[in-house]
XYZ file of C-alpha atoms in Angstrom:
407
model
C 107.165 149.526 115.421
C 110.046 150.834 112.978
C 109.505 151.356 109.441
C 112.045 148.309 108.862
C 109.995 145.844 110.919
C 106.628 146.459 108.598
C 108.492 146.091 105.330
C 106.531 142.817 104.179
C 109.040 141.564 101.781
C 109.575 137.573 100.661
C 111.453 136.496 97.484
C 110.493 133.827 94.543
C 113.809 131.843 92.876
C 114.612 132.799 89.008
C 116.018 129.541 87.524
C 118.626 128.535 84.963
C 117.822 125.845 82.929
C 119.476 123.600 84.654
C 116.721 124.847 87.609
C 119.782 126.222 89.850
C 118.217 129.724 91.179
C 120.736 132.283 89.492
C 118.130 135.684 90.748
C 115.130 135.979 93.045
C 112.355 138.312 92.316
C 111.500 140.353 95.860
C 108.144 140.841 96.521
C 106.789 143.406 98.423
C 104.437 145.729 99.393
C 103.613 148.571 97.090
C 104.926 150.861 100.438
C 107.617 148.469 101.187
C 108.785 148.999 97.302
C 108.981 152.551 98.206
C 110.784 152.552 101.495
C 113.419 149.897 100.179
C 114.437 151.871 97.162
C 114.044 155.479 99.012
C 116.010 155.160 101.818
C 119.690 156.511 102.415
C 119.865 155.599 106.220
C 122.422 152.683 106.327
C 120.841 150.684 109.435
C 117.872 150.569 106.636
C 119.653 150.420 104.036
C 118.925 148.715 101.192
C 121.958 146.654 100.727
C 121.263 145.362 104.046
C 118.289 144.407 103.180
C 118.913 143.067 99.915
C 122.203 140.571 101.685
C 119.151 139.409 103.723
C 117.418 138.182 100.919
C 119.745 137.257 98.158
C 122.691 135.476 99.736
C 122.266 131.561 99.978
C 124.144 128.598 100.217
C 124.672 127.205 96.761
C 126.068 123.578 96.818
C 128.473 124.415 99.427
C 129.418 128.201 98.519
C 127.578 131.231 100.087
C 126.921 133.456 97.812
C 124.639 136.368 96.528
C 122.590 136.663 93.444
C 121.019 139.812 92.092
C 117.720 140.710 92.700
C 115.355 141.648 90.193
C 112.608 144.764 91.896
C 109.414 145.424 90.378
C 108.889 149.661 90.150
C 105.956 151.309 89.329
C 107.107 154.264 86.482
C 104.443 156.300 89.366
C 107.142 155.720 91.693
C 109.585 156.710 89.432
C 108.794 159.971 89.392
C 108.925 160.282 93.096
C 112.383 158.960 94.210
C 115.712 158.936 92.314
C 116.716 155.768 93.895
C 119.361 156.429 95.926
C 119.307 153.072 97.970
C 119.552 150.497 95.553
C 123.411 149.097 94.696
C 123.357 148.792 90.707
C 125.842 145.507 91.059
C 122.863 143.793 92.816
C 119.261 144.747 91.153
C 117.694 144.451 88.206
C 115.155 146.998 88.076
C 111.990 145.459 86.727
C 108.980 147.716 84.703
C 105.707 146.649 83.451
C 105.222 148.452 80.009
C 101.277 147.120 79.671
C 99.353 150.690 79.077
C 102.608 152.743 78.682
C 102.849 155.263 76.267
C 106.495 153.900 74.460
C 107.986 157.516 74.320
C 107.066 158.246 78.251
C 108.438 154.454 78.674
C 111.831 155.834 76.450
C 112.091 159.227 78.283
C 111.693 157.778 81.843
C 114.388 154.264 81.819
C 116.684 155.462 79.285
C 118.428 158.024 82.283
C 118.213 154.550 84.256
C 119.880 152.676 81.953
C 122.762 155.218 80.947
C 123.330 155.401 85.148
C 124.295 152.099 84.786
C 120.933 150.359 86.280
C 120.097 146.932 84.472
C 116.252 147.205 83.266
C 113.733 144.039 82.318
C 110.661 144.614 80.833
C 107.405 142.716 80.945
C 103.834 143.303 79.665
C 105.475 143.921 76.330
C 102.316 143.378 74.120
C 102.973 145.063 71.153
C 106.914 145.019 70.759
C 107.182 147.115 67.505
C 106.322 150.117 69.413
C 108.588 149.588 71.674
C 111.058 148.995 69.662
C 113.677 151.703 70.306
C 113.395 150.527 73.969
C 113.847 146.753 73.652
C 117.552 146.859 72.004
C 118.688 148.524 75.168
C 116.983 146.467 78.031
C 118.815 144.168 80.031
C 116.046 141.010 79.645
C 112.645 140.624 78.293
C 110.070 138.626 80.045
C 107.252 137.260 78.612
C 104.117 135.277 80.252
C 103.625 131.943 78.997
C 100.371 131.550 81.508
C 97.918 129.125 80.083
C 99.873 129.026 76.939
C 99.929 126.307 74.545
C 103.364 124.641 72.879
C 102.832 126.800 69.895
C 101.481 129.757 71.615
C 104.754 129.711 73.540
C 106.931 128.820 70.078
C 105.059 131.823 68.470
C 105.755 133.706 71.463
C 109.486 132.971 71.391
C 109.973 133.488 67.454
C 108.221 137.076 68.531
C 110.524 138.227 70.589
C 114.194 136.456 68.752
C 114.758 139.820 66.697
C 115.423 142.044 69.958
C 118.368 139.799 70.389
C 117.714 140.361 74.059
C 117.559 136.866 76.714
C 113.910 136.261 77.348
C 112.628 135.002 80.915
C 109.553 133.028 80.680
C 107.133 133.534 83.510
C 104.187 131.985 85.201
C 105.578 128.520 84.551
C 102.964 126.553 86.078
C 104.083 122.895 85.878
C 107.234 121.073 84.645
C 105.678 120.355 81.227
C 105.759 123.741 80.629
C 109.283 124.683 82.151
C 110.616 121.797 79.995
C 108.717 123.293 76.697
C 110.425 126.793 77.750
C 114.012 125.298 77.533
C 113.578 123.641 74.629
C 112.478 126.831 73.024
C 115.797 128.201 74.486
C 114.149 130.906 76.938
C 117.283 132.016 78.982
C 115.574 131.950 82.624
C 112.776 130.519 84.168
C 110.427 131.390 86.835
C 106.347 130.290 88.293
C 105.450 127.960 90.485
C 106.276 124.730 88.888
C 108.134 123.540 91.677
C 105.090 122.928 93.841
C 103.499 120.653 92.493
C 105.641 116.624 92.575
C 106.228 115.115 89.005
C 104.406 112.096 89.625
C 101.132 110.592 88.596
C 98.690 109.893 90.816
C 98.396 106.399 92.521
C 102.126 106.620 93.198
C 103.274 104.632 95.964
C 106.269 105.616 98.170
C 109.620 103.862 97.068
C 111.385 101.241 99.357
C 114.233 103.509 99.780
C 111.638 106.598 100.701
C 109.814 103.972 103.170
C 112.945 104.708 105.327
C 113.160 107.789 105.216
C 109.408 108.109 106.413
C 109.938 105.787 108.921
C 112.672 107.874 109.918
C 110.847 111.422 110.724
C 108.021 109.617 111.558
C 109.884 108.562 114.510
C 111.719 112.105 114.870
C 108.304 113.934 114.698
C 107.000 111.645 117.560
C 107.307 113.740 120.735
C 106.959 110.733 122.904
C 110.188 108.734 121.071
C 112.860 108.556 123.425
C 116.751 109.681 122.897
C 117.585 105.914 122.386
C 114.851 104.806 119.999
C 116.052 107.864 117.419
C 119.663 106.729 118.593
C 119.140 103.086 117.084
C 117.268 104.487 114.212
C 119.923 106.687 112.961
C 122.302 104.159 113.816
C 120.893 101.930 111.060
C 121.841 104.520 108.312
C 125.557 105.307 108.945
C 125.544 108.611 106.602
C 123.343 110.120 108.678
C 125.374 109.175 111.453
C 128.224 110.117 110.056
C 126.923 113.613 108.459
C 124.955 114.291 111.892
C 128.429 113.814 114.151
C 130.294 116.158 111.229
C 127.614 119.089 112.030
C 127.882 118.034 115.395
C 131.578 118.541 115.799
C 131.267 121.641 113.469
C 132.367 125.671 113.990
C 128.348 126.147 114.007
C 128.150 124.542 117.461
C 132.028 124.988 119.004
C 131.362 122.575 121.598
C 134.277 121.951 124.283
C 134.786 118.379 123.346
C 134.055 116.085 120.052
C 131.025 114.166 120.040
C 131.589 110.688 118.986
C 128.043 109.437 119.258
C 124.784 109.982 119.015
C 123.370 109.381 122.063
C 126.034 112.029 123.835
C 125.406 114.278 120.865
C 121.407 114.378 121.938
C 122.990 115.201 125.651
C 125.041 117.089 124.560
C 122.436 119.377 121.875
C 118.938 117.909 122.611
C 116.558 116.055 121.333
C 114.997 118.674 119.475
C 118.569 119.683 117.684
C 119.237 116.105 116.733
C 115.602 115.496 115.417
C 115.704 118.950 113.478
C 119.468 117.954 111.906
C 118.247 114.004 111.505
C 114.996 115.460 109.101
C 117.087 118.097 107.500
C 120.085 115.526 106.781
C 117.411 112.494 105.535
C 115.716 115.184 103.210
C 118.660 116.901 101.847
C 119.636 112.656 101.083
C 117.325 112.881 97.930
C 119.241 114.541 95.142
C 118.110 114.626 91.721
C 115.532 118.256 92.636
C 116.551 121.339 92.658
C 118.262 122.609 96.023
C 115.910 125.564 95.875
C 113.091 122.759 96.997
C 114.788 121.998 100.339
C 115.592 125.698 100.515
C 112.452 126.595 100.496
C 110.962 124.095 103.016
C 113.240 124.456 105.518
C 112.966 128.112 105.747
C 109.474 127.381 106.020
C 110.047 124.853 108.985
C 112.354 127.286 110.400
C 109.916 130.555 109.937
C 107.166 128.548 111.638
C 108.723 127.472 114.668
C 110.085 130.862 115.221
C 106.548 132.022 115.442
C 105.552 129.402 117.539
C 108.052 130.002 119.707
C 107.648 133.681 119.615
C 103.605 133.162 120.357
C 104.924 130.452 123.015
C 102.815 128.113 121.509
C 103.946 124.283 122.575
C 105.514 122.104 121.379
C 107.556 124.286 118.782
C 109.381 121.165 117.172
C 105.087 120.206 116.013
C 105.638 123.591 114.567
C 109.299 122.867 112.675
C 107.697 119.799 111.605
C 104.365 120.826 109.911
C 106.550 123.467 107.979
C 108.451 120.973 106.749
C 106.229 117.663 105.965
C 103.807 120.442 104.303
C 106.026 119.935 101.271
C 108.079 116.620 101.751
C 105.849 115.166 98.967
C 107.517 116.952 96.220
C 111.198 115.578 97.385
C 109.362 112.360 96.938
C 107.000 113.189 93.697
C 103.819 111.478 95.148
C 100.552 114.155 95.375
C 100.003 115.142 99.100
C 96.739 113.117 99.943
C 98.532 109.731 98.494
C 101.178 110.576 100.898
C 99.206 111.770 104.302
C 97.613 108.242 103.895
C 101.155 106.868 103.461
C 102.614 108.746 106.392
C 102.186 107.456 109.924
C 102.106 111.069 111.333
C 100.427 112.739 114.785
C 96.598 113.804 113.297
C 97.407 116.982 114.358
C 100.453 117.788 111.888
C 98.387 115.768 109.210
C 94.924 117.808 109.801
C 97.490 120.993 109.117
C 98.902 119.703 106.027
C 95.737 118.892 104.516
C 93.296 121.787 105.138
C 95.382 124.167 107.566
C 92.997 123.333 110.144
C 93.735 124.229 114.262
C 96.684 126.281 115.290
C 99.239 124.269 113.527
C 97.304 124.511 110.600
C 96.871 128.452 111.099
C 100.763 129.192 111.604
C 101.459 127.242 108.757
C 98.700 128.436 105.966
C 100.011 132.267 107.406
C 103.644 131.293 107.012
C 102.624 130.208 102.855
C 100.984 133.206 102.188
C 103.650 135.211 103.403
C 106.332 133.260 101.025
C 104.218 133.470 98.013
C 103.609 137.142 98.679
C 99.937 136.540 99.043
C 99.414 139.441 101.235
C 95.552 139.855 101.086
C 95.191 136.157 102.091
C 96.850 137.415 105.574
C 94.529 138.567 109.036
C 93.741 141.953 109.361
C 95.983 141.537 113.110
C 98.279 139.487 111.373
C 102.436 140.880 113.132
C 104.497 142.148 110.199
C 106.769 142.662 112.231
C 107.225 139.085 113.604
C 106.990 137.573 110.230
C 109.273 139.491 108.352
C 111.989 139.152 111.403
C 111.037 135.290 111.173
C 111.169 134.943 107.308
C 114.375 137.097 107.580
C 115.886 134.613 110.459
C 114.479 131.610 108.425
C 116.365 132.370 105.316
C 119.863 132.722 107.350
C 119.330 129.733 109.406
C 118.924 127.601 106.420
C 121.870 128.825 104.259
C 123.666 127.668 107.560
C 121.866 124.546 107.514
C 122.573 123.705 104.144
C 126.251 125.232 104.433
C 126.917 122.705 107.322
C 125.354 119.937 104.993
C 127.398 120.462 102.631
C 130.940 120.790 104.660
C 129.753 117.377 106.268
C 129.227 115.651 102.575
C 132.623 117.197 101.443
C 134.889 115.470 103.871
């Protein structure tokens, strides 16, 4: 195995308040840290690496965002970081237990190089007071904070004149608290977890849409009963024959329907493109939702298909139902009862039970950077090539969504 392949590396969005992801936070490894900002050899390189990761497709435009990259001031004294592209990090330190003329002596070379620094852990600011006029962004925890803690918290840190990041936003409560207070990014887990109270019921228009991939995650329906099904909703006819007829597949001749266009792809293309185009239908949440779960749809089957385990498109489809309740703001267990799906994908959604349920809980550790929660003979190698292959199949996803919504 190559020193690239065990690089365990997965990244976490850094909102705007308007929740549009404007960074993402890597994650990796405390040896994968030191490999990715260590290395000079371009097939490694970090740039590489960091293209991987950062670029997406933003509302119809691919393009990169910086990366912020958590370094230990241990590791700083190791490596001069030759890899990393200063246009594209944000080098990130913790200054919790740091002496604040050791913090001074070591980032102030860093800074004066050109690198952009953020700070975090900042407990007592006075004494770090030379260093917080010169860093690039503050962040500050607002974990199990209350309104005024967080007000206090903000007042605080206003004379550094620096933009403050809150993290560990846990809900949308908070996140809308931490704009309010004017915070100038965002970033926690707020987005999993719907909106809604419980009890909700799914709306008439959403009753479609579940009827919808309930059909398209049936392995038994036939090419003409999701024909006449997507027939009924002519945008997704429409945006499915755009994709269809798009660069992404070059096909000798236009399709102009449905049923040649699942001869033409398969039944498995159309039913992936069918769920992808019906989800992506509910605007009004942040892109970075749909992002998210389709990588995870897409990282899942590639395992499954790597482990030839059957039938992948069971594997595409637990990735992506495991989350389809926050498009639609109802709390999973309201919406497993709601959801006429095989017991097999539901069993996996709601306790990550059998192999489904195994690939998929393995799959959502990996994202969230859990490490520890992963098997001892858990593949690095075949995750990180999957999450890697996930992340560029869905900005082409959502790049061909887009194209097909713009003409």
């Amino acid at each position: 195995m190559s020193n690239q392949a065990q690089m365990l590396l997965t990244r976490q969005p850094i909102f705007d308040a308007h929740q549009k992801v404007v960074a993402y936070e890597l994650l990796c490894q405390t040896d994968s840290v030191q490999q990715l900002v260590s290395t000079e050899d371009d097939s490694l390189s970090s740039a590489a690496v960091l293209d991987a990761y950062t670029s997406i497709s933003d509302q119809g435009e691919v393009k990169r965002v910086p990366a912020f990259i958590a370094l230990s001031f241990a590791l700083l004294q190791q490596t001069s970081l030759p890899g990393l592209p200063k246009k594209q990090v944000i080098l990130e330190f913790n200054l919790r237990g740091i002496d604040p003329k050791e913090a001074l002596k070591a980032l102030v070379p860093l800074i004066n190089e050109g690198y952009r620094i953020a700070v975090s852990g900042v407990d007592q600011p006075e004494a770090y007071a030379s260093l917080l006029k010169l860093v690039y962004l503050i962040k500050v925890s607002v974990a199990d904070k209350i309104p005024t803690e967080i007000q206090a918290l903000r007042q605080e840190m206003t004379v550094w004149k620096r933009p403050l990041m809150a993290t560990h936003i846990s809900d949308y409560e908070t996140l809308e608290l931490c704009v309010e207070h004017k915070f100038s990014l965002f970033q926690g887990n707020f987005l999993s977890k719907p909106r809604a109270l419980p009890g909700q019921k799914v709306k008439a228009n959403q009753v479609v849409l579940i009827q919808l991939l309930q059909i398209l995650g049936d392995p038994k329906a036939t090419p003409e009963k999701i024909e006449k099904l997507i027939l009924q909703d002519p945008v997704l006819t429409y945006k499915l024959l755009r994709i269809v007829n798009s660069a992404a597949y070059a096909l000798v001749r236009e399709v102009e329907s449905v049923a040649q266009a699942v001869v033409l792809l398969g039944l498995e293309q159309v039913r992936k493109w069918a769920t992808v185009i019906s989800l992506d239908a509910h605007t009004g949440k942040p892109e970075e939702l749909t992002r998210n779960l389709l990588t995870r749809a897409h990282m899942c089957e590639l395992i499954a298909k790597q482990q030839k385990r059957q039938p992948v498109s069971a594997y595409f489809m637990v990735g992506m139902m495991s989350g389809i309740h926050l498009l639609l703001d109802i709390q999973q267990d309201e919406l497993l009862v709601q959801l006429p799906l095989a017991d097999d994908i539901k069993q996996a959604i709601a306790d990550q039970s059998g192999p489904l349920g195994s690939i998929l809980s393995q799959v959502m550790s990996y994202e969230s950077g859990e490490w520890d929660k992963l098997p001892a003979d858990f593949d690095g190698e075949l995750y990180e090539n999957a999450y890697r292959e996930g992340l560029r199949l869905t900005r082409e996803s959502m790049q061909a969504l887009y194209e097909s919504a713009a003409h």
